[in-house]
mmCIF file of C-alpha atoms in Angstrom:
data_model
loop_
_atom_site.group_PDB
_atom_site.id
_atom_site.type_symbol
_atom_site.label_atom_id
_atom_site.label_comp_id
_atom_site.label_asym_id
_atom_site.label_seq_id
_atom_site.Cartn_x
_atom_site.Cartn_y
_atom_site.Cartn_z
ATOM 1 C CA MET S 1 66.281 -126.847 -180.624
ATOM 2 C CA LEU S 2 62.600 -127.175 -179.845
ATOM 3 C CA LEU S 3 60.542 -124.081 -180.528
ATOM 4 C CA ARG S 4 58.716 -122.825 -177.485
ATOM 5 C CA PRO S 5 56.093 -120.067 -177.509
ATOM 6 C CA ARG S 6 57.138 -116.932 -175.693
ATOM 7 C CA PRO S 7 54.420 -115.261 -173.597
ATOM 8 C CA SER S 8 54.454 -112.282 -175.982
ATOM 9 C CA LEU S 9 53.485 -114.532 -178.900
ATOM 10 C CA LEU S 10 50.617 -116.110 -177.011
ATOM 11 C CA ARG S 11 49.292 -112.699 -176.070
ATOM 12 C CA ALA S 12 49.531 -111.607 -179.689
ATOM 13 C CA LEU S 13 47.462 -114.543 -180.927
ATOM 14 C CA ALA S 14 45.006 -115.248 -178.127
ATOM 15 C CA PRO S 15 42.163 -113.027 -176.869
ATOM 16 C CA PRO S 16 43.981 -111.319 -173.921
ATOM 17 C CA PRO S 17 45.462 -107.832 -174.578
ATOM 18 C CA LEU S 18 48.362 -107.730 -177.008
ATOM 19 C CA THR S 19 51.972 -106.991 -176.116
ATOM 20 C CA HIS S 20 53.850 -106.352 -179.340
ATOM 21 C CA ALA S 21 57.507 -106.932 -180.057
ATOM 22 C CA CYS S 22 59.832 -103.939 -180.058
ATOM 23 C CA VAL S 23 60.114 -103.608 -183.816
ATOM 24 C CA PRO S 24 59.628 -100.604 -186.097
ATOM 25 C CA ALA S 25 55.984 -99.855 -186.810
ATOM 26 C CA ARG S 26 54.764 -100.194 -190.382
ATOM 27 C CA ARG S 27 54.550 -96.898 -192.276
ATOM 28 C CA THR S 28 50.894 -96.030 -192.655
ATOM 29 C CA LEU S 29 50.958 -92.923 -194.849
ATOM 30 C CA SER S 30 52.557 -92.306 -198.193
ATOM 31 C CA ALA S 31 56.002 -90.707 -198.219
ATOM 32 C CA ALA S 32 54.544 -87.483 -199.576
ATOM 33 C CA ALA S 33 51.916 -87.290 -196.855
ATOM 34 C CA GLU S 34 54.434 -88.067 -194.123
ATOM 35 C CA ALA S 35 56.827 -85.448 -195.434
ATOM 36 C CA ALA S 36 54.069 -82.881 -195.603
ATOM 37 C CA GLY S 37 52.931 -83.709 -192.082
ATOM 38 C CA THR S 38 56.390 -83.502 -190.520
ATOM 39 C CA ALA S 39 57.950 -80.545 -192.349
ATOM 40 C CA SER S 40 58.019 -77.305 -190.416
ATOM 41 C CA ALA S 41 56.971 -73.917 -191.768
ATOM 42 C CA GLY S 42 60.605 -72.785 -191.937
ATOM 43 C CA ASP S 43 61.514 -75.689 -194.234
ATOM 44 C CA ALA S 44 59.130 -74.607 -196.991
ATOM 45 C CA ALA S 45 60.001 -71.993 -199.614
ATOM 46 C CA PRO S 46 58.274 -68.632 -198.917
ATOM 47 C CA ALA S 47 55.237 -67.786 -201.016
ATOM 48 C CA PRO S 48 55.968 -65.064 -203.563
ATOM 49 C CA ALA S 49 53.075 -62.724 -202.822
ATOM 50 C CA ALA S 50 50.125 -64.034 -200.813
ATOM 51 C CA PRO S 51 50.352 -63.358 -197.033
ATOM 52 C CA ARG S 52 50.428 -66.359 -194.710
ATOM 53 C CA LYS S 53 47.343 -67.106 -192.660
ATOM 54 C CA ASN S 54 47.447 -67.641 -188.917
ATOM 55 C CA THR S 55 45.910 -71.091 -189.241
ATOM 56 C CA ARG S 56 47.960 -73.903 -190.717
ATOM 57 C CA LYS S 57 46.326 -76.284 -193.174
ATOM 58 C CA VAL S 58 46.685 -79.894 -192.054
ATOM 59 C CA PRO S 59 47.391 -82.310 -194.940
ATOM 60 C CA GLN S 60 44.784 -85.052 -195.391
ATOM 61 C CA PRO S 61 45.888 -88.678 -195.584
ATOM 62 C CA PRO S 62 45.792 -89.986 -199.141
ATOM 63 C CA ARG S 63 43.728 -93.049 -198.242
ATOM 64 C CA GLU S 64 40.785 -93.740 -196.010
ATOM 65 C CA ILE S 65 41.700 -94.522 -192.413
ATOM 66 C CA VAL S 66 40.012 -97.735 -191.316
ATOM 67 C CA LYS S 67 38.170 -97.424 -188.022
ATOM 68 C CA THR S 68 36.766 -100.836 -187.173
ATOM 69 C CA ALA S 69 37.533 -103.797 -184.912
ATOM 70 C CA LEU S 70 40.868 -104.752 -186.451
ATOM 71 C CA PHE S 71 43.346 -107.446 -185.514
ATOM 72 C CA LEU S 72 46.745 -105.800 -185.123
ATOM 73 C CA PRO S 73 49.551 -108.322 -185.637
ATOM 74 C CA PRO S 74 52.939 -108.154 -183.923
ATOM 75 C CA GLY S 75 54.900 -105.132 -185.085
ATOM 76 C CA VAL S 76 51.900 -102.837 -185.618
ATOM 77 C CA GLU S 77 51.385 -100.355 -182.815
ATOM 78 C CA ARG S 78 47.979 -99.862 -181.254
ATOM 79 C CA ASP S 79 47.893 -96.181 -182.191
ATOM 80 C CA ALA S 80 48.963 -96.764 -185.804
ATOM 81 C CA ALA S 81 46.763 -95.196 -188.476
ATOM 82 C CA VAL S 82 45.596 -98.193 -190.489
ATOM 83 C CA THR S 83 44.657 -97.544 -194.108
ATOM 84 C CA ALA S 84 42.416 -99.731 -196.237
ATOM 85 C CA ASP S 85 45.293 -101.134 -198.292
ATOM 86 C CA MET S 86 46.873 -102.521 -195.105
ATOM 87 C CA VAL S 87 43.863 -104.770 -194.382
ATOM 88 C CA ILE S 88 43.539 -108.186 -196.009
ATOM 89 C CA PRO S 89 40.367 -108.127 -198.170
ATOM 90 C CA GLY S 90 37.381 -109.882 -196.620
ATOM 91 C CA SER S 91 38.903 -109.825 -193.144
ATOM 92 C CA ASN S 92 39.783 -107.650 -190.148
ATOM 93 C CA ILE S 93 43.473 -108.606 -190.354
ATOM 94 C CA VAL S 94 46.107 -105.905 -190.713
ATOM 95 C CA LEU S 95 49.294 -106.763 -192.586
ATOM 96 C CA GLY S 96 52.377 -105.982 -190.518
ATOM 97 C CA PRO S 97 56.153 -106.046 -191.006
ATOM 98 C CA TYR S 98 56.366 -109.804 -190.432
ATOM 99 C CA ALA S 99 54.234 -110.661 -193.498
ATOM 100 C CA GLY S 100 56.441 -112.425 -196.025
ATOM 101 C CA ASP S 101 56.506 -114.972 -198.821
ATOM 102 C CA ALA S 102 53.208 -116.849 -198.560
ATOM 103 C CA ARG S 103 53.523 -119.032 -201.645
ATOM 104 C CA VAL S 104 52.928 -122.761 -201.260
ATOM 105 C CA LYS S 105 55.506 -124.415 -203.476
ATOM 106 C CA GLU S 106 55.031 -127.971 -202.296
ATOM 107 C CA ALA S 107 52.979 -129.938 -199.789
ATOM 108 C CA GLU S 108 53.109 -133.560 -198.764
ATOM 109 C CA PHE S 109 51.307 -135.814 -196.332
ATOM 110 C CA VAL S 110 53.626 -136.916 -193.523
ATOM 111 C CA LYS S 111 51.695 -139.081 -191.073
ATOM 112 C CA SER S 112 48.477 -139.780 -189.188
ATOM 113 C CA SER S 113 48.606 -139.996 -185.419
ATOM 114 C CA ALA S 114 46.016 -141.577 -183.179
ATOM 115 C CA ARG S 115 47.497 -139.843 -180.131
ATOM 116 C CA ALA S 116 49.033 -136.431 -179.593
ATOM 117 C CA ARG S 117 52.287 -137.943 -178.370
ATOM 118 C CA ASP S 118 52.670 -139.756 -181.705
ATOM 119 C CA CYS S 119 52.783 -136.523 -183.734
ATOM 120 C CA PRO S 120 56.010 -135.503 -185.536
ATOM 121 C CA LYS S 121 58.738 -134.563 -183.087
ATOM 122 C CA ASP S 122 60.660 -131.880 -184.904
ATOM 123 C CA ASP S 123 60.963 -128.127 -184.513
ATOM 124 C CA ARG S 124 58.739 -127.034 -187.406
ATOM 125 C CA PRO S 125 55.876 -124.643 -186.535
ATOM 126 C CA GLU S 126 52.339 -125.728 -187.303
ATOM 127 C CA PHE S 127 48.781 -124.491 -187.734
ATOM 128 C CA ALA S 128 45.904 -126.717 -186.641
ATOM 129 C CA VAL S 129 42.713 -126.756 -188.724
ATOM 130 C CA LEU S 130 39.693 -127.302 -186.478
ATOM 131 C CA GLY S 131 35.935 -127.174 -186.914
ATOM 132 C CA ARG S 132 32.638 -128.994 -186.899
ATOM 133 C CA SER S 133 32.299 -132.072 -189.042
ATOM 134 C CA ASN S 134 31.419 -131.128 -192.618
ATOM 135 C CA VAL S 135 32.541 -127.492 -192.152
ATOM 136 C CA GLY S 136 35.048 -127.854 -194.987
ATOM 137 C CA LYS S 137 38.362 -128.596 -193.249
ATOM 138 C CA SER S 138 39.705 -130.918 -195.921
ATOM 139 C CA SER S 139 38.482 -128.637 -198.700
ATOM 140 C CA LEU S 140 40.318 -125.692 -197.125
ATOM 141 C CA ILE S 141 43.551 -127.678 -196.827
ATOM 142 C CA ASN S 142 43.232 -128.755 -200.455
ATOM 143 C CA ALA S 143 42.619 -125.130 -201.498
ATOM 144 C CA LEU S 144 45.575 -123.770 -199.491
ATOM 145 C CA THR S 145 47.967 -126.373 -200.899
ATOM 146 C CA ARG S 146 46.278 -126.417 -204.342
ATOM 147 C CA ARG S 147 46.312 -130.179 -204.276
ATOM 148 C CA LYS S 148 42.935 -131.790 -204.884
ATOM 149 C CA GLU S 149 43.741 -134.783 -202.724
ATOM 150 C CA ALA S 150 46.109 -133.354 -200.115
ATOM 151 C CA ALA S 151 43.390 -134.044 -197.572
ATOM 152 C CA LEU S 152 40.740 -136.463 -198.752
ATOM 153 C CA THR S 153 37.249 -135.004 -198.722
ATOM 154 C CA SER S 154 34.119 -137.005 -198.066
ATOM 155 C CA LYS S 155 30.406 -136.390 -198.067
ATOM 156 C CA LYS S 156 30.237 -138.459 -194.885
ATOM 157 C CA PRO S 157 30.911 -136.165 -191.891
ATOM 158 C CA GLY S 158 33.306 -137.310 -189.214
ATOM 159 C CA LYS S 159 35.563 -139.346 -191.489
ATOM 160 C CA THR S 160 38.770 -137.827 -190.113
ATOM 161 C CA GLN S 161 39.540 -139.703 -186.899
ATOM 162 C CA THR S 162 43.266 -139.008 -186.526
ATOM 163 C CA ILE S 163 45.672 -136.057 -186.326
ATOM 164 C CA ASN S 164 47.020 -135.653 -189.856
ATOM 165 C CA HIS S 165 50.198 -133.677 -190.568
ATOM 166 C CA PHE S 166 50.929 -132.099 -193.970
ATOM 167 C CA LEU S 167 54.389 -130.626 -194.518
ATOM 168 C CA VAL S 168 54.376 -127.366 -196.511
ATOM 169 C CA ASN S 169 57.538 -126.115 -198.262
ATOM 170 C CA LYS S 170 59.496 -128.487 -196.023
ATOM 171 C CA SER S 171 59.326 -125.807 -193.332
ATOM 172 C CA TRP S 172 55.923 -125.819 -191.578
ATOM 173 C CA TYR S 173 52.883 -128.021 -191.002
ATOM 174 C CA LEU S 174 49.171 -127.849 -191.664
ATOM 175 C CA VAL S 175 47.405 -130.178 -189.235
ATOM 176 C CA ASP S 176 43.992 -131.656 -190.013
ATOM 177 C CA LEU S 177 42.212 -132.444 -186.752
ATOM 178 C CA PRO S 178 39.084 -134.583 -186.342
ATOM 179 C CA GLY S 179 35.862 -132.622 -186.657
ATOM 180 C CA TYR S 180 33.704 -132.106 -183.590
ATOM 181 C CA GLY S 181 29.938 -132.221 -183.208
ATOM 182 C CA PHE S 182 29.217 -135.239 -185.421
ATOM 183 C CA ALA S 183 25.867 -136.391 -184.048
ATOM 184 C CA ALA S 184 26.108 -139.904 -185.530
ATOM 185 C CA ALA S 185 29.256 -140.693 -183.550
ATOM 186 C CA SER S 186 28.874 -142.615 -180.338
ATOM 187 C CA GLN S 187 29.118 -140.841 -176.998
ATOM 188 C CA SER S 188 32.335 -142.700 -176.210
ATOM 189 C CA ALA S 189 33.831 -141.667 -179.563
ATOM 190 C CA ARG S 190 32.964 -138.023 -178.901
ATOM 191 C CA MET S 191 34.556 -138.254 -175.436
ATOM 192 C CA ASP S 192 37.687 -139.814 -176.935
ATOM 193 C CA TRP S 193 37.868 -136.992 -179.498
ATOM 194 C CA SER S 194 37.604 -134.390 -176.759
ATOM 195 C CA SER S 195 40.295 -136.048 -174.665
ATOM 196 C CA PHE S 196 43.009 -136.556 -177.263
ATOM 197 C CA THR S 197 42.355 -133.323 -179.182
ATOM 198 C CA LYS S 198 42.517 -131.194 -176.043
ATOM 199 C CA GLY S 199 45.705 -133.018 -175.137
ATOM 200 C CA TYR S 200 47.152 -131.967 -178.491
ATOM 201 C CA PHE S 201 46.276 -128.300 -177.893
ATOM 202 C CA LEU S 202 47.629 -128.176 -174.365
ATOM 203 C CA ASN S 203 50.876 -130.046 -174.991
ATOM 204 C CA ARG S 204 51.907 -129.229 -178.563
ATOM 205 C CA GLU S 205 54.816 -126.809 -178.144
ATOM 206 C CA THR S 206 55.194 -126.100 -181.879
ATOM 207 C CA LEU S 207 51.579 -124.968 -182.318
ATOM 208 C CA VAL S 208 51.559 -121.406 -183.685
ATOM 209 C CA GLY S 209 47.784 -121.069 -183.803
ATOM 210 C CA VAL S 210 44.440 -122.661 -184.580
ATOM 211 C CA LEU S 211 42.367 -121.999 -187.679
ATOM 212 C CA LEU S 212 38.852 -122.397 -186.278
ATOM 213 C CA LEU S 213 36.516 -122.962 -189.213
ATOM 214 C CA ILE S 214 32.984 -121.557 -189.009
ATOM 215 C CA ASP S 215 30.289 -122.380 -191.590
ATOM 216 C CA ALA S 216 29.111 -118.975 -192.836
ATOM 217 C CA SER S 217 26.175 -120.453 -194.737
ATOM 218 C CA ILE S 218 24.238 -121.134 -191.514
ATOM 219 C CA PRO S 219 23.549 -119.108 -188.351
ATOM 220 C CA PRO S 220 26.093 -119.267 -185.474
ATOM 221 C CA GLN S 221 26.197 -122.595 -183.631
ATOM 222 C CA LYS S 222 26.621 -122.925 -179.883
ATOM 223 C CA ILE S 223 29.194 -125.694 -180.249
ATOM 224 C CA ASP S 224 31.468 -123.349 -182.241
ATOM 225 C CA LEU S 225 31.146 -120.639 -179.607
ATOM 226 C CA ASP S 226 31.922 -123.170 -176.872
ATOM 227 C CA CYS S 227 35.039 -124.307 -178.739
ATOM 228 C CA ALA S 228 36.235 -120.724 -179.239
ATOM 229 C CA ASN S 229 35.623 -120.007 -175.571
ATOM 230 C CA TRP S 230 37.654 -123.060 -174.498
ATOM 231 C CA LEU S 231 40.583 -122.093 -176.739
ATOM 232 C CA GLY S 232 40.508 -118.550 -175.384
ATOM 233 C CA ARG S 233 40.415 -119.668 -171.763
ATOM 234 C CA ASN S 234 43.467 -121.842 -172.382
ATOM 235 C CA ASN S 235 45.382 -119.005 -174.077
ATOM 236 C CA ILE S 236 45.530 -120.787 -177.436
ATOM 237 C CA GLY S 237 45.731 -118.382 -180.347
ATOM 238 C CA LEU S 238 43.009 -118.714 -182.964
ATOM 239 C CA THR S 239 41.835 -117.240 -186.237
ATOM 240 C CA PHE S 240 38.187 -117.513 -187.247
ATOM 241 C CA VAL S 241 38.038 -118.809 -190.831
ATOM 242 C CA PHE S 242 34.535 -118.426 -192.245
ATOM 243 C CA THR S 243 33.959 -121.120 -194.876
ATOM 244 C CA LYS S 244 31.351 -121.563 -197.624
ATOM 245 C CA CYS S 245 31.028 -117.809 -198.100
ATOM 246 C CA ASP S 246 29.790 -118.432 -201.639
ATOM 247 C CA LYS S 247 26.722 -120.390 -200.490
ATOM 248 C CA VAL S 248 23.214 -119.361 -199.468
ATOM 249 C CA LYS S 249 21.193 -122.216 -197.972
ATOM 250 C CA LYS S 250 17.429 -121.980 -198.273
ATOM 251 C CA GLY S 251 15.393 -122.556 -195.140
ATOM 252 C CA LYS S 252 18.358 -122.278 -192.770
ATOM 253 C CA GLY S 253 18.310 -118.530 -192.469
ATOM 254 C CA GLY S 254 20.627 -115.742 -193.457
ATOM 255 C CA ARG S 255 23.199 -114.870 -196.071
ATOM 256 C CA PRO S 256 26.871 -115.562 -195.291
ATOM 257 C CA ASP S 257 27.613 -111.885 -194.579
ATOM 258 C CA GLU S 258 24.599 -111.685 -192.249
ATOM 259 C CA ASN S 259 25.605 -114.860 -190.395
ATOM 260 C CA ILE S 260 29.167 -113.587 -190.024
ATOM 261 C CA LYS S 261 27.914 -110.291 -188.606
ATOM 262 C CA VAL S 262 25.754 -112.088 -186.042
ATOM 263 C CA PHE S 263 28.679 -114.341 -185.078
ATOM 264 C CA GLN S 264 30.979 -111.353 -184.597
ATOM 265 C CA GLU S 265 28.401 -109.567 -182.469
ATOM 266 C CA THR S 266 28.003 -112.695 -180.364
ATOM 267 C CA ILE S 267 31.707 -113.145 -179.663
ATOM 268 C CA SER S 268 32.498 -109.450 -179.228
ATOM 269 C CA GLY S 269 31.586 -109.657 -175.546
ATOM 270 C CA LEU S 270 33.928 -112.595 -174.978
ATOM 271 C CA TYR S 271 37.170 -110.971 -176.089
ATOM 272 C CA PRO S 272 38.790 -107.738 -174.870
ATOM 273 C CA ASP S 273 40.517 -107.436 -178.264
ATOM 274 C CA PRO S 274 39.072 -108.520 -181.621
ATOM 275 C CA PRO S 275 40.392 -111.905 -182.760
ATOM 276 C CA PRO S 276 41.430 -112.231 -186.418
ATOM 277 C CA TRP S 277 38.832 -113.452 -188.909
ATOM 278 C CA ILE S 278 38.674 -113.966 -192.669
ATOM 279 C CA MET S 279 36.067 -115.006 -195.238
ATOM 280 C CA THR S 280 36.901 -117.959 -197.506
ATOM 281 C CA SER S 281 35.451 -120.221 -200.175
ATOM 282 C CA SER S 282 37.175 -123.364 -201.402
ATOM 283 C CA VAL S 283 35.006 -123.154 -204.542
ATOM 284 C CA THR S 284 35.889 -119.621 -205.697
ATOM 285 C CA GLY S 285 39.270 -119.305 -203.962
ATOM 286 C CA LEU S 286 38.064 -116.361 -201.876
ATOM 287 C CA GLY S 287 40.439 -115.618 -198.995
ATOM 288 C CA ARG S 288 43.098 -118.191 -199.902
ATOM 289 C CA ASP S 289 45.969 -115.787 -200.552
ATOM 290 C CA GLY S 290 44.961 -113.522 -197.662
ATOM 291 C CA LEU S 291 44.870 -116.399 -195.193
ATOM 292 C CA LEU S 292 48.315 -117.570 -196.301
ATOM 293 C CA LEU S 293 49.646 -114.021 -195.836
ATOM 294 C CA HIS S 294 48.178 -113.893 -192.334
ATOM 295 C CA MET S 295 49.760 -117.247 -191.519
ATOM 296 C CA SER S 296 53.107 -116.063 -192.895
ATOM 297 C CA GLN S 297 53.292 -113.099 -190.519
ATOM 298 C CA LEU S 298 52.402 -115.234 -187.511
ATOM 299 C CA ARG S 299 54.891 -117.883 -188.589
ATOM 300 C CA ASN S 300 57.681 -115.377 -189.242
ATOM 301 C CA TYR S 301 57.079 -113.755 -185.864
ATOM 302 C CA TRP S 302 57.210 -117.201 -184.292
ATOM 303 C CA ASP S 303 60.543 -117.927 -185.981
ATOM 304 C CA ASN S 304 61.922 -114.565 -184.860
ATOM 305 C CA GLU S 305 60.787 -115.044 -181.257
ATOM 306 C CA ALA S 306 61.575 -118.768 -180.881
ATOM 307 C CA VAL S 307 63.948 -119.836 -178.138
#
């Protein structure tokens, strides 16, 4: 049976307000803290001598409560108290009850498609990897799969010209899409890219979400903002994946953390709810495991909600 996205999944992944599934919320405090917070005065043993005060001491949570622009995945209520250990390091992504086994045991190249209608026609969910040419798409795929040549890398931007499917654990796909914004490509080639890639986004029923790669070593680029805006307008779920977070380029302005902050401030006015984002580096491995965990909870929710 072909997987089809339910409206609740699209709302959970795309910028519009979230509507979460009716599942138990993740416990946010330790068992001791919860027990202390819910026990009544009559449940506790009476003190041997000291008189009770009129005011009741409220137990403090054992960990710092995170108060920032977080992405709450399906299964985590909006009013949940999120602690630091629930947030994936280097991201704004909260881990929810759908997070599961994120290990990549095997990955294999399946096929290249020149048109969206030629893509694999099975019911496996997939994540599309999208970004400017030379942003590090192939390097990220190689890092996620831990195969040096899963997706061939090249120092020549714009080499990927087809939709490339990689099957992971025989259960889901990573999809390498052609990079956008390659200035050396002809105008007709850029128009062709826009046409067939947008057709893939709008018609691919097994698409769980888009990993939109942003180069953190340079200031925000208008073409990336335009792409994010188009995906949001078309209700296509996305995760911002900041690449090259280990690099500082001289003469191009800003450290990766500074560029990421500026990018977040720029997009904050475009979305009513914060979209998920994570910092990565294919050189140091930063963010690899966290990104796979994030993808696992979206994928597991997809499987649970598929019709």
